[in-house]
Tab-separated table of C-alpha atoms in Angstrom:
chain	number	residue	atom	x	y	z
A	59	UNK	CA	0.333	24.979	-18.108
A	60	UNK	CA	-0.341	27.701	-20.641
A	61	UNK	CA	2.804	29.725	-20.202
A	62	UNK	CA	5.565	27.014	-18.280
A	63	UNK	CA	7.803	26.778	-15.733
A	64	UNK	CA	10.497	29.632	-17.292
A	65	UNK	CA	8.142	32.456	-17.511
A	66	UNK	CA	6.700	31.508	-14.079
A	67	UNK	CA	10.144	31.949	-12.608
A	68	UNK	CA	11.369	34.837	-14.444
A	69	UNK	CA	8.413	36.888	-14.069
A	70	UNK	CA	9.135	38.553	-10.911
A	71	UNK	CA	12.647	39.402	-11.270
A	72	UNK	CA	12.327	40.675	-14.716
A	73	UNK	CA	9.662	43.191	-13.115
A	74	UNK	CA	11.144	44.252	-9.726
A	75	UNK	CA	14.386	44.850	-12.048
A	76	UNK	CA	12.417	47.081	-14.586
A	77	UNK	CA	10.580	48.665	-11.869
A	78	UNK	CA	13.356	49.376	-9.541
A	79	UNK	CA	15.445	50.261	-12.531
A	80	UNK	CA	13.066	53.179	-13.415
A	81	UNK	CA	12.869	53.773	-9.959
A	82	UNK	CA	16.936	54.974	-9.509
A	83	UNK	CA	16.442	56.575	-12.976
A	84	UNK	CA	13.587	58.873	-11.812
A	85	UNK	CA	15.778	59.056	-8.488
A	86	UNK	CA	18.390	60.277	-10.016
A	87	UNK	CA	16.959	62.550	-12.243
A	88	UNK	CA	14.422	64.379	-10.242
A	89	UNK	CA	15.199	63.402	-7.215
A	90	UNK	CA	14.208	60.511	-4.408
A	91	UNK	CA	10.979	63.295	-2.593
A	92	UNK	CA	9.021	63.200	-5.848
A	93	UNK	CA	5.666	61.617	-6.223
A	94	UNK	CA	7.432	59.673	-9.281
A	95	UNK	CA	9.600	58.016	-7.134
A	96	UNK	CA	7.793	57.059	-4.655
A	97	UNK	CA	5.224	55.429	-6.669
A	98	UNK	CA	7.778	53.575	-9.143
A	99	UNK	CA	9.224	52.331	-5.307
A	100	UNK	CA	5.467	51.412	-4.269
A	101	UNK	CA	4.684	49.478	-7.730
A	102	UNK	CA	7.872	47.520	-7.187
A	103	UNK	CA	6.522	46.297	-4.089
A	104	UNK	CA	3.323	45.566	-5.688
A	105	UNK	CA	4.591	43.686	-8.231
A	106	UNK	CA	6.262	41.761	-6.292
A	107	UNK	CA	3.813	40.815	-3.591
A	108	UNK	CA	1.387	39.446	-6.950
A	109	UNK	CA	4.343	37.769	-8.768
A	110	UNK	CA	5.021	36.180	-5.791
A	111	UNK	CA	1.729	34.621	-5.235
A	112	UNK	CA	0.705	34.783	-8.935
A	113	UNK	CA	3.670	33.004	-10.381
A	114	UNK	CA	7.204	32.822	-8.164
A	115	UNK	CA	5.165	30.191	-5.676
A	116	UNK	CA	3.545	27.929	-7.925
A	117	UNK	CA	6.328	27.517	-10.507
A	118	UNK	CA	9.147	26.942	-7.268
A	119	UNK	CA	6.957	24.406	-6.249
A	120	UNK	CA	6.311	22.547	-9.885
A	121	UNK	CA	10.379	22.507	-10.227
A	122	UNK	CA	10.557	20.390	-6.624
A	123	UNK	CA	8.415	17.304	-8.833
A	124	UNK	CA	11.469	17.033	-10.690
A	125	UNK	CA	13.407	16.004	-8.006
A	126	UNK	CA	13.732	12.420	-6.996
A	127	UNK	CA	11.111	11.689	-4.030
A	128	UNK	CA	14.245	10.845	-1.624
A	129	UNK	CA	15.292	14.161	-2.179
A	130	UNK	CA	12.021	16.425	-3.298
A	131	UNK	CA	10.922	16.806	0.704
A	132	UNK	CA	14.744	17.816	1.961
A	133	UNK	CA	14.898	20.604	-0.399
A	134	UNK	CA	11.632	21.849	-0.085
A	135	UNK	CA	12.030	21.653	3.699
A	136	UNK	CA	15.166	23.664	3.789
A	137	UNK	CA	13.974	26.304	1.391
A	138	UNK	CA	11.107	27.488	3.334
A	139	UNK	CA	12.112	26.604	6.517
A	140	UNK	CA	15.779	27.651	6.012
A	141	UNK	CA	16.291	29.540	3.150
A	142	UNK	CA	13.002	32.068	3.028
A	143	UNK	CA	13.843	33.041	6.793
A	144	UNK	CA	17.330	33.567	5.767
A	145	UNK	CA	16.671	35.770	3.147
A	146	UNK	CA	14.837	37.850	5.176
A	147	UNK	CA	17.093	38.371	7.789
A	148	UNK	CA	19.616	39.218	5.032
A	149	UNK	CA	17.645	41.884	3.584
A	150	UNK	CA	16.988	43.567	7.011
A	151	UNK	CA	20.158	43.374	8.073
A	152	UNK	CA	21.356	44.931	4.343
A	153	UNK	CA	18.898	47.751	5.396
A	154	UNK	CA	20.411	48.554	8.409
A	155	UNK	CA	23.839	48.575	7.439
A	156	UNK	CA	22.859	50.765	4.418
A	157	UNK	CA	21.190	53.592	7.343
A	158	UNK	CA	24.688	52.818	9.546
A	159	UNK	CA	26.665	54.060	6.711
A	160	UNK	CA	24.077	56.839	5.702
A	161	UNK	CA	23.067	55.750	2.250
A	162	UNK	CA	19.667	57.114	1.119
A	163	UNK	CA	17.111	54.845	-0.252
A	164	UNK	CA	18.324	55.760	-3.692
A	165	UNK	CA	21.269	53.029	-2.608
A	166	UNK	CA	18.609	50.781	-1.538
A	167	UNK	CA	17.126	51.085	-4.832
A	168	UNK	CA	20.117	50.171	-6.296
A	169	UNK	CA	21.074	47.402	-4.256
A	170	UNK	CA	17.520	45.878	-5.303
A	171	UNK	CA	17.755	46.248	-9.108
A	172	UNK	CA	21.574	44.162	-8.226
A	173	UNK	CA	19.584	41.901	-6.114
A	174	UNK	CA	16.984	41.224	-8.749
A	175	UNK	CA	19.324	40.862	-11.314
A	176	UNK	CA	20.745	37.847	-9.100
A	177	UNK	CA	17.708	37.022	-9.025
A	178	UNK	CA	17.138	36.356	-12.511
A	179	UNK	CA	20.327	34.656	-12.734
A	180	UNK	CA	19.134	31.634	-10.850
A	181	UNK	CA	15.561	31.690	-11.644
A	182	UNK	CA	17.258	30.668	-15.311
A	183	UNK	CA	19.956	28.212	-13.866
A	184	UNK	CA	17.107	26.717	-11.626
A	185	UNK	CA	14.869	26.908	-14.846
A	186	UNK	CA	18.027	24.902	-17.046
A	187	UNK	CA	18.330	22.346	-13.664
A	188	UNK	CA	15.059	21.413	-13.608
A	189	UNK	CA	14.620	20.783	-17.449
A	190	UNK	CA	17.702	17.934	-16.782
A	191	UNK	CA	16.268	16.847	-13.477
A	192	UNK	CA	12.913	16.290	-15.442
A	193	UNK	CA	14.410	13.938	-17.956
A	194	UNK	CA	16.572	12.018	-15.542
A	195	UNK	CA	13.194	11.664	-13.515
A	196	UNK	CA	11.544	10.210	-16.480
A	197	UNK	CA	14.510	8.243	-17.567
A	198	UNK	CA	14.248	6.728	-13.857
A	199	UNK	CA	12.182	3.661	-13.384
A	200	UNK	CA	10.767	4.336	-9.784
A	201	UNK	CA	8.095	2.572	-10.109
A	202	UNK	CA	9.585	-0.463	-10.962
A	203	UNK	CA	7.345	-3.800	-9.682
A	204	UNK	CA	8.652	-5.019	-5.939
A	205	UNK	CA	7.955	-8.614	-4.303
A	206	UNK	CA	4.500	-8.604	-2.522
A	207	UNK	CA	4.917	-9.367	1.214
A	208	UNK	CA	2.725	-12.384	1.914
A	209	UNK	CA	2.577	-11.923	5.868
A	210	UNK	CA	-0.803	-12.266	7.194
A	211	UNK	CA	-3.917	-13.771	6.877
A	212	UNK	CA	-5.701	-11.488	4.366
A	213	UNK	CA	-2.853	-11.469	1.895
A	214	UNK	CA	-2.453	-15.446	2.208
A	215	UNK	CA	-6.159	-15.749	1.761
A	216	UNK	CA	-5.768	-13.481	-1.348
A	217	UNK	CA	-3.262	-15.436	-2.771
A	218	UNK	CA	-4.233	-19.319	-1.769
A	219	UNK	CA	-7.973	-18.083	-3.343
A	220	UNK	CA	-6.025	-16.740	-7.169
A	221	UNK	CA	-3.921	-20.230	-6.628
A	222	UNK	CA	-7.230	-22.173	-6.472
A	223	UNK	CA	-9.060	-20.245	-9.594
A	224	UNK	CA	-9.696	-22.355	-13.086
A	225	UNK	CA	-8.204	-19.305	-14.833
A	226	UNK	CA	-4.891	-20.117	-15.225
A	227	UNK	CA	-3.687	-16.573	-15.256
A	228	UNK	CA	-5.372	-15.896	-11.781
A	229	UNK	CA	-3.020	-19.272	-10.837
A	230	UNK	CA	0.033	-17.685	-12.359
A	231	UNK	CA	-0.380	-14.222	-10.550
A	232	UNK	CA	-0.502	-16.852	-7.114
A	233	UNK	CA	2.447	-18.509	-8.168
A	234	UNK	CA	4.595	-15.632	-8.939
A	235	UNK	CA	3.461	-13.736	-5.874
A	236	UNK	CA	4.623	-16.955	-3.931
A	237	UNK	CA	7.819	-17.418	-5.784
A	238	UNK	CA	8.940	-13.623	-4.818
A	239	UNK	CA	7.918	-13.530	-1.098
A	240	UNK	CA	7.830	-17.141	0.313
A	241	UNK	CA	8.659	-20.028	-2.330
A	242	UNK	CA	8.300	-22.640	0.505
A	243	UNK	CA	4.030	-21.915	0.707
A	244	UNK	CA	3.959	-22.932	-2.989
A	245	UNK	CA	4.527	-26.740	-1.397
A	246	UNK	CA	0.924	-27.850	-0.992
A	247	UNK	CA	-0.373	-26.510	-4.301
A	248	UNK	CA	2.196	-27.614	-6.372
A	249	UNK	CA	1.293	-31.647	-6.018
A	250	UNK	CA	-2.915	-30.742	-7.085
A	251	UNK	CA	-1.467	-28.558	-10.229
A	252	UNK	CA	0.524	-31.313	-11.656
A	253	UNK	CA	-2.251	-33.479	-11.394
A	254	UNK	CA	-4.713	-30.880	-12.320
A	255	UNK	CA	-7.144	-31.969	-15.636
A	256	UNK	CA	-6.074	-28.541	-17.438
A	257	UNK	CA	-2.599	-28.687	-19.603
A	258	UNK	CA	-1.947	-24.941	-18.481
A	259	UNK	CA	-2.385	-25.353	-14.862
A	260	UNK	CA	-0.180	-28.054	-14.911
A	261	UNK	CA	2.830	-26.182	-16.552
A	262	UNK	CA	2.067	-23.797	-14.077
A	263	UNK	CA	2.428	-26.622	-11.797
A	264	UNK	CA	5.897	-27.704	-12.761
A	265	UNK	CA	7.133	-24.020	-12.893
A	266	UNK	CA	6.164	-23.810	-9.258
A	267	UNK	CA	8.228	-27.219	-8.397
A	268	UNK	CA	10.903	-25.919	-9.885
A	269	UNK	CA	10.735	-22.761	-8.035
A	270	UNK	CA	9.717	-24.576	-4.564
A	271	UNK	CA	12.610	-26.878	-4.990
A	272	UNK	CA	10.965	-29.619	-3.418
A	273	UNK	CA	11.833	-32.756	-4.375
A	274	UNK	CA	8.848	-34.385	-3.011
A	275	UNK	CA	7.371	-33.361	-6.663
A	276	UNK	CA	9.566	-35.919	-8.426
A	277	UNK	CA	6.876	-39.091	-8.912
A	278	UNK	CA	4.624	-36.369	-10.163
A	279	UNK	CA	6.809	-34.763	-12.596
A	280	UNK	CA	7.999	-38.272	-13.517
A	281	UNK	CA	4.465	-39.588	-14.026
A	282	UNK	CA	3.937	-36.347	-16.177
A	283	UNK	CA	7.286	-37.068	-18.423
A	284	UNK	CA	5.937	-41.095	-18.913
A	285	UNK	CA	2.527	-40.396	-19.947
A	286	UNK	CA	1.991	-39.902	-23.916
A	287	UNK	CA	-0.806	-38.297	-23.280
A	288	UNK	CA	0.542	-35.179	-22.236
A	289	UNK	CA	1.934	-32.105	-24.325
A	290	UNK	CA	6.153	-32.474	-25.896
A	291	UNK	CA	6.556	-29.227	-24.334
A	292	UNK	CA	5.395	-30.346	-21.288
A	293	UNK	CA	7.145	-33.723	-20.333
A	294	UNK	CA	10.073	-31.672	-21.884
A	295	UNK	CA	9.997	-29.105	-18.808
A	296	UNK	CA	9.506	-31.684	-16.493
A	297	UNK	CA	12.186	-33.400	-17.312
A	298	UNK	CA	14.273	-30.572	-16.540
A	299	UNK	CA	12.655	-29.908	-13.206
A	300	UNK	CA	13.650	-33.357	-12.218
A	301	UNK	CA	17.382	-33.124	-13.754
A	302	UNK	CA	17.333	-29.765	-11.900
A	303	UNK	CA	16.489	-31.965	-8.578
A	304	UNK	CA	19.472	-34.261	-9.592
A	305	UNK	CA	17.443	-37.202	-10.198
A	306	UNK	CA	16.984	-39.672	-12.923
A	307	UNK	CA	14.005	-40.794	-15.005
């Protein structure tokens, strides 16, 4: 959290390239026997085994949350059981064709600083990607509400106890749980909410005729439109319900 993603990824290339770079330097110069050499060649290693673990892992695996879930388990999956194996073999077999042709480790030095610069070259394109990927994840609305599935007795019993509550918004939750799986269960509620003392529940009543499309609602929502007594708003909706059903007053 403290120093990012970027840094995380860059910070082993940037130091097997120093290191390795000072390596064929001090190769070159004084030669690939010296004590100099051979530690600059052992610190390389080093700093690459604790990058690796310190930094390389952890930010590889913070750039795979970026992806979308569909795809965040394929690409992790074929990086380390693909690609890491791969990359191994490569580098082994690059070793042995360096000793076929007789190159001296000072080549293999070299080929690692090329390597590492590489390297660096996609830790920043995979650093740029995963910026993008991050906002397009964000921008994404995965988590956008789906229909309950109203399919056995616990969830019916969930829903027929919110559709019997006095709160009206415990009723409304029932209804539009109903509405989005199975409209047709909303039948034997919808008759004791129109008739129900409370204004709201009985709105919520006529909302769930409409919904049911059962005209067996009609002398209910008629009786509801006649009687004076009752809300504009509401003898105005259930009017419509009933001109939805295609009958008359």
């Amino acid at each position: 959290r403290r120093f990012g993603v970027r840094l995380g990824l860059a910070a082993n290339p940037v130091a097997v390239v120093v290191v390795a770079t000072a390596s064929v330097v001090t190769g070159a110069v004084a030669g690939s026997a010296t004590t100099a050499f051979f530690v600059l060649v052992c610190s390389a290693q080093v700093s690459d085994i604790a990058l690796t673990d310190g930094t390389s892992r952890t930010s590889i695996n913070a750039t795979y949350q970026a992806l979308a879930p569909a795809e965040r388990l394929a690409a992790q999956t074929s990086v380390e059981a693909a690609g890491e194996p791969a990359a191994i073999a490569a580098v082994g077999g690059l070793v042995l064709i360096f000793g076929a042709l007789g190159l001296g480790i000072i080549w293999l030095t070299v080929a690692t600083v090329v390597l590492g610069g590489l390297w660096l070259a996609v830790a920043a394109l995979c650093y740029r990607e995963y910026g993008r990927r991050l906002r397009d994840s964000l921008a994404r609305r995965d988590w956008d509400p789906t229909a309950l599935l109203v399919t056995d007795a616990a969830s019916r019993a969930a829903v027929e106890k919110l559709l019997s509550s006095g709160d009206p918004r415990d009723v409304q939750l029932g209804v539009d749980v109903l509405t989005a799986a199975d409209p047709a269960l909303l039948g034997r509620h919808i008759g004791r909410l129109l008739t129900h003392p409370d204004a709201e529940h009985r709105r919520i009543g006529v909302q769930a005729a409409v919904a049911a499309a059962d005209p067996a609602t009609v002398p209910e929502l008629v009786q509801i439109t006649r009687d004076e007594t009752q809300p504009a708003d509401l003898r105005v909706s259930a009017a419509h319900a009933i001109a939805a059903f295609g009958s008359d007053l």
